[in-house]
mmCIF file of C-alpha atoms in Angstrom:
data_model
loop_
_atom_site.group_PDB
_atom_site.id
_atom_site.type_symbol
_atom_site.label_atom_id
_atom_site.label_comp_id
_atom_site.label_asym_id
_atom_site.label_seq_id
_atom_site.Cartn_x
_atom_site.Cartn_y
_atom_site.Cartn_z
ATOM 1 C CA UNK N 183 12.713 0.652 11.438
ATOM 2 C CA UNK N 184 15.734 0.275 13.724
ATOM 3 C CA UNK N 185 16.851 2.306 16.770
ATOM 4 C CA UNK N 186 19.186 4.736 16.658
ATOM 5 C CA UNK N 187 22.951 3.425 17.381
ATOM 6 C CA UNK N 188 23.495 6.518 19.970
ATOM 7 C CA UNK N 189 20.309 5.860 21.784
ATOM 8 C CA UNK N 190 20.054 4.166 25.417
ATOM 9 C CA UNK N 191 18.909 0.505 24.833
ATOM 10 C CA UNK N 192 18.935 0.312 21.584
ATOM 11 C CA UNK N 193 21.444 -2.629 21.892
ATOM 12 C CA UNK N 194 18.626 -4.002 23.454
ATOM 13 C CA UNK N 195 16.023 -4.318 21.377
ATOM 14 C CA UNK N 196 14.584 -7.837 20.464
ATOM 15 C CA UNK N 197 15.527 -8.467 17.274
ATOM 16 C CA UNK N 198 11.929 -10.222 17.184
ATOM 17 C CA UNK N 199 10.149 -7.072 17.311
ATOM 18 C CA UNK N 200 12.872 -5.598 14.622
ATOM 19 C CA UNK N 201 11.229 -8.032 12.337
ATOM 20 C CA UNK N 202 7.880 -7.469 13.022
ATOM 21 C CA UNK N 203 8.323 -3.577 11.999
ATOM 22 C CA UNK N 204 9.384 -4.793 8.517
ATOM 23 C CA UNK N 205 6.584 -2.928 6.286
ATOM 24 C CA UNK N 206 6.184 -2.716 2.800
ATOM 25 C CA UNK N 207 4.996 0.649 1.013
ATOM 26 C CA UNK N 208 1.988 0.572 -1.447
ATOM 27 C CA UNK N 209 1.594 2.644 -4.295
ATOM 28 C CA UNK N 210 -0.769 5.100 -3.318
ATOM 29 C CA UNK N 211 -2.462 7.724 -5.985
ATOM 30 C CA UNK N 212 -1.066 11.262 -5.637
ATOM 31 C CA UNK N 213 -4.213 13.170 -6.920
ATOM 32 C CA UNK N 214 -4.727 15.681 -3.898
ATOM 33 C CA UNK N 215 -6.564 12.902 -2.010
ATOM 34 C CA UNK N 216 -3.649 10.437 -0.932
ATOM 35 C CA UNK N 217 -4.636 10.576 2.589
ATOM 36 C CA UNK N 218 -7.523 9.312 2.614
ATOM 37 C CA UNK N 219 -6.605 6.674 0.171
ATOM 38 C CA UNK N 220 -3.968 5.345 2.114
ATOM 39 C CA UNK N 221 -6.551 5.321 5.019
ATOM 40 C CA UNK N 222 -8.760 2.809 2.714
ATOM 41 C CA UNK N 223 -5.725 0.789 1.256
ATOM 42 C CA UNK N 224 -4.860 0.334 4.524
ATOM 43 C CA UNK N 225 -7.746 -0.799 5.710
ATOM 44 C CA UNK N 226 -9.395 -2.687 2.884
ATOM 45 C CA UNK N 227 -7.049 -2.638 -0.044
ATOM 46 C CA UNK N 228 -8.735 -0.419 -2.345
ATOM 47 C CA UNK N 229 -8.540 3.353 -2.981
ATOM 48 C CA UNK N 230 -11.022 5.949 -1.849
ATOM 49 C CA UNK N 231 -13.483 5.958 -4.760
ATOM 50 C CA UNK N 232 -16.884 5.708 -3.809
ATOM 51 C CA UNK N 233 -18.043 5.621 -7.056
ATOM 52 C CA UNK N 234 -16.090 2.172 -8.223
ATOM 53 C CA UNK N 235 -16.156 0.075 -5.282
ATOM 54 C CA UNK N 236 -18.807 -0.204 -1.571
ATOM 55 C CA UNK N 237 -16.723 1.546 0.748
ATOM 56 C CA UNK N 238 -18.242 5.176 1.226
ATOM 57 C CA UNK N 239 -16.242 8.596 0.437
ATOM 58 C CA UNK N 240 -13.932 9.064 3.784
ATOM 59 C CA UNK N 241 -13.832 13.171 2.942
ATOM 60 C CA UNK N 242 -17.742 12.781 3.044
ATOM 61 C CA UNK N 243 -17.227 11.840 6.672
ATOM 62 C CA UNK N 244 -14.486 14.234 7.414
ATOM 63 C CA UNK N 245 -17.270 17.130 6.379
ATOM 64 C CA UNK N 246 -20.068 15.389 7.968
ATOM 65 C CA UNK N 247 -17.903 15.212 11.667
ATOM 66 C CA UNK N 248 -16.188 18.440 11.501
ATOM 67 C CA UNK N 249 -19.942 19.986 10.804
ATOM 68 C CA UNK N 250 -21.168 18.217 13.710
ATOM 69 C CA UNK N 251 -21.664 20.890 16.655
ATOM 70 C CA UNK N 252 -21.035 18.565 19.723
ATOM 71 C CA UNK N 253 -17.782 16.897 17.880
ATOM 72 C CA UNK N 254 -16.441 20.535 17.116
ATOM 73 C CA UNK N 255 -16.970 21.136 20.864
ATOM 74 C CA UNK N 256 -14.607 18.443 22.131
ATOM 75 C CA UNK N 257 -12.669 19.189 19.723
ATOM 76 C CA UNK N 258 -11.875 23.047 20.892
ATOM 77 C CA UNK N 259 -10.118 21.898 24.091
ATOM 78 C CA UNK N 260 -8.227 18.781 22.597
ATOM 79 C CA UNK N 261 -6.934 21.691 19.285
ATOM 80 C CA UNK N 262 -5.744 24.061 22.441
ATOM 81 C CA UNK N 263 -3.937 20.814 23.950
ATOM 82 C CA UNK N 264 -2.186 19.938 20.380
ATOM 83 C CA UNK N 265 -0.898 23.972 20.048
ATOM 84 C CA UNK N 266 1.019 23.881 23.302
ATOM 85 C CA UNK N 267 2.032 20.541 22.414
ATOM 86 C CA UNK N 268 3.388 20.685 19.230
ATOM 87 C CA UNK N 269 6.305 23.822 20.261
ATOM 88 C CA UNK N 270 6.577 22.361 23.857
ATOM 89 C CA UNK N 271 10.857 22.670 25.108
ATOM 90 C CA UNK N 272 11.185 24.587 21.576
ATOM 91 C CA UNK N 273 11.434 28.842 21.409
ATOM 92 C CA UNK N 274 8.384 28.890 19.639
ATOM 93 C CA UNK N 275 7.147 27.370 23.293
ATOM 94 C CA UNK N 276 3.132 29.213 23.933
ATOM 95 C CA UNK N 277 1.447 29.144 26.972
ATOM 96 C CA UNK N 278 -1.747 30.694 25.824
ATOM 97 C CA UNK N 279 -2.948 28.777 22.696
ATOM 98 C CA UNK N 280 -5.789 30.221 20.495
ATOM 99 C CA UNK N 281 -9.489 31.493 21.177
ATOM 100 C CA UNK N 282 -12.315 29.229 20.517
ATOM 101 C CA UNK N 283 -13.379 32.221 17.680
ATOM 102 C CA UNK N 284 -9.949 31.952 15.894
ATOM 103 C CA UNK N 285 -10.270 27.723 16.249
ATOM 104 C CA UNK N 286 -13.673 27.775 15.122
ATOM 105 C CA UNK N 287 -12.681 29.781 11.925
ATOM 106 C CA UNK N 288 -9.841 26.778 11.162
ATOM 107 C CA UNK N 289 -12.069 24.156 11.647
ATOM 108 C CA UNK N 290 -14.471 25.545 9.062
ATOM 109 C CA UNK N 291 -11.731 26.106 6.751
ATOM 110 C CA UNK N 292 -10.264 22.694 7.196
ATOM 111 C CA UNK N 293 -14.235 21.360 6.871
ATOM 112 C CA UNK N 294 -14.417 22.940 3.405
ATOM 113 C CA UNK N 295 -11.431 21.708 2.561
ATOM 114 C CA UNK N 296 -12.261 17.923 3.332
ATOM 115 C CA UNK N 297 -15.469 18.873 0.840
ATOM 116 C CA UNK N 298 -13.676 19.356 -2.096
ATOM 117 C CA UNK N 299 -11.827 16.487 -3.687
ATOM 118 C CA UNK N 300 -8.390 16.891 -4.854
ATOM 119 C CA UNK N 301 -7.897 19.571 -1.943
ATOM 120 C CA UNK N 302 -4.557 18.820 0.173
ATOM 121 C CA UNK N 303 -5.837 17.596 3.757
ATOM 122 C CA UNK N 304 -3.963 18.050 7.277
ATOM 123 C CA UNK N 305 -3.340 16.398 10.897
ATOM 124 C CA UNK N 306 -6.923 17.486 12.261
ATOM 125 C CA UNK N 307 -7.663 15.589 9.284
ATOM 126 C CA UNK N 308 -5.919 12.593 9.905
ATOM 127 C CA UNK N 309 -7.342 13.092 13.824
ATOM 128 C CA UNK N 310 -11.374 12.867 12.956
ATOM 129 C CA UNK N 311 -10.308 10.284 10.173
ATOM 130 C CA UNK N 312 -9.334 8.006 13.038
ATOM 131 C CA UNK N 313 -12.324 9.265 15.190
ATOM 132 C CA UNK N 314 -14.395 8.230 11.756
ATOM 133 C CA UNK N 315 -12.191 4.831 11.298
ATOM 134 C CA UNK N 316 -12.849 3.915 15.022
ATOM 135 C CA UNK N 317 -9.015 3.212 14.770
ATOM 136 C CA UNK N 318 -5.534 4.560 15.595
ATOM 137 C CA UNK N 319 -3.303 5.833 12.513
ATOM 138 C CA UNK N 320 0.282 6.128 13.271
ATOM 139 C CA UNK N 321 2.047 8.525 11.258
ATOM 140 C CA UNK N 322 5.794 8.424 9.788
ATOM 141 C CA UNK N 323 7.787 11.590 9.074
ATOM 142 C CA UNK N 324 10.716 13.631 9.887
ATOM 143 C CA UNK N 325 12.040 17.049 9.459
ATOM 144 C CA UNK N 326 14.863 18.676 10.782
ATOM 145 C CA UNK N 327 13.919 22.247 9.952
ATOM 146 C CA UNK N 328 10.597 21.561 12.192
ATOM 147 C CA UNK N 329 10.154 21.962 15.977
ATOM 148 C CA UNK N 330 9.771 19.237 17.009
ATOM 149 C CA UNK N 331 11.033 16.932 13.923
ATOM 150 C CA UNK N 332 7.483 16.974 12.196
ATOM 151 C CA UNK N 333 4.180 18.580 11.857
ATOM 152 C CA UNK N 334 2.556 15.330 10.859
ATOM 153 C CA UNK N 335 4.495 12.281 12.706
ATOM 154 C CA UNK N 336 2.789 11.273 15.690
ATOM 155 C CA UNK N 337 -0.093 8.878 16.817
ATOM 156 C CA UNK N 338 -4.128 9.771 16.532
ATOM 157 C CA UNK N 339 -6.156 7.615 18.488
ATOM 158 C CA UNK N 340 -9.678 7.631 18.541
ATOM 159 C CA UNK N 341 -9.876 8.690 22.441
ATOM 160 C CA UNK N 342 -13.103 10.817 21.985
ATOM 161 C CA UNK N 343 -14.937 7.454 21.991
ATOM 162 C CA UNK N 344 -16.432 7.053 25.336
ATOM 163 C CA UNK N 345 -16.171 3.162 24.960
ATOM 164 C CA UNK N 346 -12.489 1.789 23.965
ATOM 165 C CA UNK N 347 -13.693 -1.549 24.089
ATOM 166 C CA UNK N 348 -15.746 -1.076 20.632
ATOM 167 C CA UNK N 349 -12.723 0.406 19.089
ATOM 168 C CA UNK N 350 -10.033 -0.952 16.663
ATOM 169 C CA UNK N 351 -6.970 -1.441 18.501
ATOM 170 C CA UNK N 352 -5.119 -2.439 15.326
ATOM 171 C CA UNK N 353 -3.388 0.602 14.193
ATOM 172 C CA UNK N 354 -2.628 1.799 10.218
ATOM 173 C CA UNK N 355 0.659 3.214 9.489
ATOM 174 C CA UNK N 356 1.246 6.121 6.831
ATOM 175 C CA UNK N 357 4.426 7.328 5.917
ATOM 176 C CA UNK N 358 4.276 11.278 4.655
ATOM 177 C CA UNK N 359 6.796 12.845 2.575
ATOM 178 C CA UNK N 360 7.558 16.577 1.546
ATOM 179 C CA UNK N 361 8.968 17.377 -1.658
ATOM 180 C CA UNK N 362 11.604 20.642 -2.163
ATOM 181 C CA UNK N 363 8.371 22.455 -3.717
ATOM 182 C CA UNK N 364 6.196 21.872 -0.304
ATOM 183 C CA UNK N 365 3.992 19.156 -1.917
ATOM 184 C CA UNK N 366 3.601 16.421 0.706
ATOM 185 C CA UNK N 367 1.966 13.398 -0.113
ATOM 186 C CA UNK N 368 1.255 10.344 2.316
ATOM 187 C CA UNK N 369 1.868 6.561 1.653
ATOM 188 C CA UNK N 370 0.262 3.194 3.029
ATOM 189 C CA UNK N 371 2.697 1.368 4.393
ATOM 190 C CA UNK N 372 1.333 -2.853 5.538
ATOM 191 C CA UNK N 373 3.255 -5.350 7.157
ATOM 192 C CA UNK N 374 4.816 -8.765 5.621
ATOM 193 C CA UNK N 375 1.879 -11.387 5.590
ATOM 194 C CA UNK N 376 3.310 -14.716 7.525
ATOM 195 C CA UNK N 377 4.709 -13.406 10.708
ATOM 196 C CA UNK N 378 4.548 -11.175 13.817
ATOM 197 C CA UNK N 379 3.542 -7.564 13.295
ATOM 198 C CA UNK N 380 4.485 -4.582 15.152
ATOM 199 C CA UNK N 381 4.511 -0.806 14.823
ATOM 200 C CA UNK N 382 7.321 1.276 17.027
ATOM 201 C CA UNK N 383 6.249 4.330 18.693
ATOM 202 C CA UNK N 384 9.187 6.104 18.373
ATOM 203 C CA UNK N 385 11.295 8.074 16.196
ATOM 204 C CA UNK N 386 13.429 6.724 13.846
ATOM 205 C CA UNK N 387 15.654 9.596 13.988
ATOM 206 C CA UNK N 388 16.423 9.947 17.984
ATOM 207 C CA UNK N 389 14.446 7.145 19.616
ATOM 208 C CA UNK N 390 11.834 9.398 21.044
ATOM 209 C CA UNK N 391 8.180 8.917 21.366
ATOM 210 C CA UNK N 392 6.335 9.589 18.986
ATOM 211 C CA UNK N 393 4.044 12.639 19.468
ATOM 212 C CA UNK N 394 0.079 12.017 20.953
ATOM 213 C CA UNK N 395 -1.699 14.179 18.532
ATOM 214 C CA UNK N 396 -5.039 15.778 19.905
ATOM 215 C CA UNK N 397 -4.544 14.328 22.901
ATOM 216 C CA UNK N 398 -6.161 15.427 26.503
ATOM 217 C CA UNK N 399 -3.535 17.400 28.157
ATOM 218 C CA UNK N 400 -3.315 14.923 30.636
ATOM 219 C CA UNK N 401 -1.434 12.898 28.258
ATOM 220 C CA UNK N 402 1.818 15.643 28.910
ATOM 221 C CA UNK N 403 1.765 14.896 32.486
ATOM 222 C CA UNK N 404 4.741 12.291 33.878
ATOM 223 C CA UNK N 405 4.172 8.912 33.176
ATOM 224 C CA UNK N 406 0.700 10.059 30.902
ATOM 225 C CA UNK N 407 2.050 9.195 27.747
ATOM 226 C CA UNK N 408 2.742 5.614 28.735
ATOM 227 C CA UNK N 409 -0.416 5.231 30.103
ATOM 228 C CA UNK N 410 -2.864 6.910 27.300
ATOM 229 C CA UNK N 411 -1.122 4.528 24.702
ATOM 230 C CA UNK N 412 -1.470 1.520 26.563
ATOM 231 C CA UNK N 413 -5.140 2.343 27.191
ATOM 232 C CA UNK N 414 -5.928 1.788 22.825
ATOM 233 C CA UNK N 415 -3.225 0.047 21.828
ATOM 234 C CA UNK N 416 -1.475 -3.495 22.443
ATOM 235 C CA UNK N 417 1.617 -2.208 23.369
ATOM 236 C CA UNK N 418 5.087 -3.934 24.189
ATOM 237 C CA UNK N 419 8.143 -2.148 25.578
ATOM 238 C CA UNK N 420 11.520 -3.977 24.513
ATOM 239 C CA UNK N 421 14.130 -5.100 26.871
ATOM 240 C CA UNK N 422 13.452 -8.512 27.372
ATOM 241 C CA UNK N 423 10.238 -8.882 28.825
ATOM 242 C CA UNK N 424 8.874 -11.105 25.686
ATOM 243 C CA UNK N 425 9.861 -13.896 24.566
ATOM 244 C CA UNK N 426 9.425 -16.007 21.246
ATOM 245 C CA UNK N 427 6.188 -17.685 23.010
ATOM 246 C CA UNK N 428 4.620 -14.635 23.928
ATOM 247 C CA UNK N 429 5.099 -13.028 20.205
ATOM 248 C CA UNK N 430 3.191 -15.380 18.701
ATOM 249 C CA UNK N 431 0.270 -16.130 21.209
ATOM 250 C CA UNK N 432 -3.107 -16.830 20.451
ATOM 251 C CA UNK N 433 -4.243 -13.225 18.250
ATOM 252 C CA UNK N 434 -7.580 -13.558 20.410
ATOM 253 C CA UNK N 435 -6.545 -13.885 24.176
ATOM 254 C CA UNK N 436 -7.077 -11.197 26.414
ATOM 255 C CA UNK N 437 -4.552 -8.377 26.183
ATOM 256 C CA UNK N 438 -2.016 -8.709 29.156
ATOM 257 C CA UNK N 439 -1.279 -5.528 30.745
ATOM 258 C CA UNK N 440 1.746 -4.000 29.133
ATOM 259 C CA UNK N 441 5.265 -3.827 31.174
ATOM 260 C CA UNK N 442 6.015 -0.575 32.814
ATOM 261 C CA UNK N 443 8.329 2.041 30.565
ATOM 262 C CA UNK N 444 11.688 1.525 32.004
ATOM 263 C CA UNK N 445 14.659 3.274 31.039
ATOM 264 C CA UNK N 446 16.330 2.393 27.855
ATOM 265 C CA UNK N 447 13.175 1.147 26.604
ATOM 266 C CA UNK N 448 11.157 1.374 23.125
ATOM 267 C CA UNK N 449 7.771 0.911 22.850
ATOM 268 C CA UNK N 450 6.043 -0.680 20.209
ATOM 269 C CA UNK N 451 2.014 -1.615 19.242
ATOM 270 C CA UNK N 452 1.162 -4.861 17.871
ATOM 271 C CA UNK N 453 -0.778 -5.760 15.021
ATOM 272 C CA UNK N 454 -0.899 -9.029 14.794
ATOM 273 C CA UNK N 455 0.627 -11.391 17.329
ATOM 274 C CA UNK N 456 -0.205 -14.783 15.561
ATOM 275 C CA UNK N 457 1.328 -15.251 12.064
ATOM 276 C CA UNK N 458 -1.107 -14.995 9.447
ATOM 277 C CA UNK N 459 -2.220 -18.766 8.132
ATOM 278 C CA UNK N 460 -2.980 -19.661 4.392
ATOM 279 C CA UNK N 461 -6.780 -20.117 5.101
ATOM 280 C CA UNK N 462 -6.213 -15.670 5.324
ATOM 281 C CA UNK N 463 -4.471 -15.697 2.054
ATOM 282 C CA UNK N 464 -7.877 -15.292 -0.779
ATOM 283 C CA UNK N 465 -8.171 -16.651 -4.112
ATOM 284 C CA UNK N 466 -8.346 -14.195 -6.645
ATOM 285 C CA UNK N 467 -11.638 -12.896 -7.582
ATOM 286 C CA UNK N 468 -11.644 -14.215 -11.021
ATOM 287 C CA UNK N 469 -11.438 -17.521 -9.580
ATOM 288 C CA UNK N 470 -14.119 -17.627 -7.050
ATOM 289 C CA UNK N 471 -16.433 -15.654 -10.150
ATOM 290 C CA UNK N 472 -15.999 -19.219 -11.851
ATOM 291 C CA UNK N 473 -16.380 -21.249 -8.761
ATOM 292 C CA UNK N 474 -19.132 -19.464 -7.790
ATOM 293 C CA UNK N 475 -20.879 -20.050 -11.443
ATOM 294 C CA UNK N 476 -19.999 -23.871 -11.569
ATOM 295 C CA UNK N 477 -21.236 -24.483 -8.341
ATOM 296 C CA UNK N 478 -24.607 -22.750 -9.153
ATOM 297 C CA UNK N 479 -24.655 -24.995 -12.235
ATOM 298 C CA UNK N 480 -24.035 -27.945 -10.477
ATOM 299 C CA UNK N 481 -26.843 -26.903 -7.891
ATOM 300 C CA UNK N 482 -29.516 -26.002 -10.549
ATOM 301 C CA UNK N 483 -28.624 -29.947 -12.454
ATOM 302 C CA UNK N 484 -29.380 -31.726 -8.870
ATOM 303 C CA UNK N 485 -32.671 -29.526 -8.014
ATOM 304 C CA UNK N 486 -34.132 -29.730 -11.088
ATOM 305 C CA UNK N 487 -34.164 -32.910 -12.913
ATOM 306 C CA UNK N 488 -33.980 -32.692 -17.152
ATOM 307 C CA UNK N 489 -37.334 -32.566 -18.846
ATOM 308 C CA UNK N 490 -37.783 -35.426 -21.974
ATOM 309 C CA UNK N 491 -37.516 -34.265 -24.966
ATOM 310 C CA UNK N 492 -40.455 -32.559 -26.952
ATOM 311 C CA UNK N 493 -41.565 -34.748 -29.870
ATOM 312 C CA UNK N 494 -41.117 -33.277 -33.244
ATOM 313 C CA UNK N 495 -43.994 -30.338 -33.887
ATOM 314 C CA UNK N 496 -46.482 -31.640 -36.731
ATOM 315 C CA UNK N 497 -46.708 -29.872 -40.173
ATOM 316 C CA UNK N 498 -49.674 -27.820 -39.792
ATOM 317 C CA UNK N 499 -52.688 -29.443 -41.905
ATOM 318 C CA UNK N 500 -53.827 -28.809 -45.588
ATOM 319 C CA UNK N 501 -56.509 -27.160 -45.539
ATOM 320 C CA UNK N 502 -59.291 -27.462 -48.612
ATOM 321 C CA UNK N 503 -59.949 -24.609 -50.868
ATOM 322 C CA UNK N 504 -63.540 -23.154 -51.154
ATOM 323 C CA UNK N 505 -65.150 -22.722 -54.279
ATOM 324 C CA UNK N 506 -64.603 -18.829 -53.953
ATOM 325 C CA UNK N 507 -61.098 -19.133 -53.517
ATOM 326 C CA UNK N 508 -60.967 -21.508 -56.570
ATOM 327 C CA UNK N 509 -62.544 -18.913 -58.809
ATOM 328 C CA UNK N 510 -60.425 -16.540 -57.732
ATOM 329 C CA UNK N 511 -57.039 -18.442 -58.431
ATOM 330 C CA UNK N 512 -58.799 -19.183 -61.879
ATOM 331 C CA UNK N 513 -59.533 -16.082 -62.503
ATOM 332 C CA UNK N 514 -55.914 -14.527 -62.049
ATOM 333 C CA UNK N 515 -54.078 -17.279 -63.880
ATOM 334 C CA UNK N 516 -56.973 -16.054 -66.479
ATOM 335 C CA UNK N 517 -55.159 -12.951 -66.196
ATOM 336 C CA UNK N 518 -51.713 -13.994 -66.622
ATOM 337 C CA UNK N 519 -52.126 -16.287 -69.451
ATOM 338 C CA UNK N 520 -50.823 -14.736 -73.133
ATOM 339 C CA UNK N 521 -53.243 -13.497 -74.917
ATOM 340 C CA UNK N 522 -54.432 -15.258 -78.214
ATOM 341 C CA UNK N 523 -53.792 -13.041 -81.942
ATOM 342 C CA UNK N 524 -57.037 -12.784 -83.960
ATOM 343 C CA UNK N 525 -56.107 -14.538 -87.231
ATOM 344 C CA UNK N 526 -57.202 -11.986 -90.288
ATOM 345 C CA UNK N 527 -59.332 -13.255 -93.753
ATOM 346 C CA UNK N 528 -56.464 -14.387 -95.625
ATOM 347 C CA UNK N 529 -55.090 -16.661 -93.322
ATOM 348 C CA UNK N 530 -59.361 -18.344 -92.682
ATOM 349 C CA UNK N 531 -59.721 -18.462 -96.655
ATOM 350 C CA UNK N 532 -56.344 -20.690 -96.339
ATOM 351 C CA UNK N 533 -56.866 -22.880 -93.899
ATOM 352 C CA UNK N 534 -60.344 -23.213 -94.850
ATOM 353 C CA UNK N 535 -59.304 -24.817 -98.267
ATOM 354 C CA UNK N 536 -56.811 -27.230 -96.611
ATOM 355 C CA UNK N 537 -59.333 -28.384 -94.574
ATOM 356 C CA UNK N 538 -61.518 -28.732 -97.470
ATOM 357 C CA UNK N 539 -58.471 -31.181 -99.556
ATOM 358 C CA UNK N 540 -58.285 -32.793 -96.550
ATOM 359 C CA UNK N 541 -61.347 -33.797 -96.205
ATOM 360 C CA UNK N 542 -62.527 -37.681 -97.540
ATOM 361 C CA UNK N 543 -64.694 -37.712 -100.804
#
């Protein structure tokens, strides 16, 4: 991001804070459910499936919100806000937005389209996904055929919390493109590990704020813009009022309140204002697997000392055979023996007369 040449004070930008908004896009899957998978890759590095890794299904939570009675309630009024809003100083300008009845009918439309995977999703999407999140999403996109540069671009905060203070003031940036054919798709896009990081709340295009989506319509009013930001994010207005110290102090101090909006200024919301360390930077999970496996090895050796060996195991006995058995075993090698030829007469008379020769006088 950089300001625009023609706009007021962009010379004076600090060039600090123009590194900071470095970002680098990650591939995000285009399968009809990119938003909410650049929602989880931007907020723990893995895609929206449920069913391959412990983060639960974010349209399961868009359905289960936008079902919710009391939610859809504050929601009416804030929906009302966003169409006056969104052609405000254009022709299309309204001054009556739509009935309850008619909003009531989008919301269930847009509920049953969060239900079914693969369905394109919308801004009151991305709106109750940072109600869900507990965490502003900040939105990148520009059109020049559209009111007001963009139907998507603009920040969603989580404002219908009651308590800011539990809330994530750490905000994810998307970037959302349109093809020629209408199909848009949106993109994570994470800062440069190392160093500062900082999101600007302006247009790229022009230098002007960025639109408040769903916001309370006091957010329209002079000076409410300013003020509703500052309220959920950590925000910094260029012009010289930080300096190198200030960008990098401690990530955990209490947030300073931010300088007034002068003219010529840009605002921006910090990420990070401490550079990230190399204790932050993890191992790769193959490599704390086989830690974690030699280490429980190791631990199981000291515990449990090694048993002696077993002496050898003796040859089971002989045991005697009974007389039973022994007539048995007789009586089948009885069996198997040849059988002896009967010799006929002939063959006596013969060896009867040798015997007889034989025989001493």
């Amino acid at each position: 991001w950089s300001p625009p040449l023609a706009a007021e004070g962009a010379e004076k930008v600090d060039q600090e804070l123009l590194v900071a908004c470095k970002v680098e896009p990650l591939q995000t899957l285009g399968d009809g459910n990119c938003l909410v998978h650049a929602v989880a890759l931007g907020a723990w590095g893995v895609h929206d499936r449920h069913w391959q890794c412990s983060t639960d299904d974010l349209r399961q939570m868009l359905y289960a919100l936008l079902g919710n009675e009391e939610f859809v309630k504050t929601l009416l009024p804030r929906m009302q806000a966003e169409e006056k809003r969104q052609f405000a100083g254009c022709p299309q300008a309204i001054t009556e937005p739509s009935a309850e009845a008619t909003l009531r009918v989008e919301i269930n439309e847009m509920r049953e389209r969060a239900r079914v995977s693969g369905q394109f999703l919308e801004k009151l999407h991305i709106f109750v996904l940072a109600q869900a999140m507990r965490r502003p999403i900040i939105v990148y996109h520009h059109d020049q055929d559209q009111p007001r540069g963009s139907e998507m671009a603009g920040i969603y905060i989580p404002d219908m919390w009651s308590a800011p203070t539990k809330l994530c003031g750490k905000p994810l940036a998307l970037l959302y493109t349109c093809a020629a054919n209408g199909n848009g798709h949106f993109t994570v896009c994470v800062g440069v590990e190392g160093g500062v990081r900082a999101l600007p709340l302006t247009n790229h295009v022009d230098g002007s704020p960025l639109l408040l989506r769903f916001a309370p319509e006091a957010a329209d009013e002079e000076g409410g813009w300013a003020a509703h930001v500052a309220s959920f994010l950590d925000v910094v207005w260029s012009g010289g009022t930080s300096t190198d110290e200030e960008l990098y102090e401690a990530e955990d101090a209490p947030m300073q309140p931010s300088p007034a909006a002068t003219r010529g200024s840009f605002p921006f919301a910090y990420v990070s204002r401490s550079p990230a360390g190399p204790g932050l930077m993890l191992r790769s999970v193959q490599h704390l697997r086989d830690q974690f496996i030699e280490r429980a090895r190791e631990m199981s050796r000291e515990l449990v000392p090694p048993s002696p060996p077993l002496p050898p195991y003796p040859a089971p006995p002989v045991m005697p055979e009974s007389s039973a058995e022994q007539m048995k075993k007789a009586i089948e090698m009885s069996l198997k023996a040849p059988p002896v030829a009967p010799e006929d007469s002939a063959d006596q008379i013969k060896k009867a007369i040798e015997m007889s020769l034989q025989a001493p006088p």
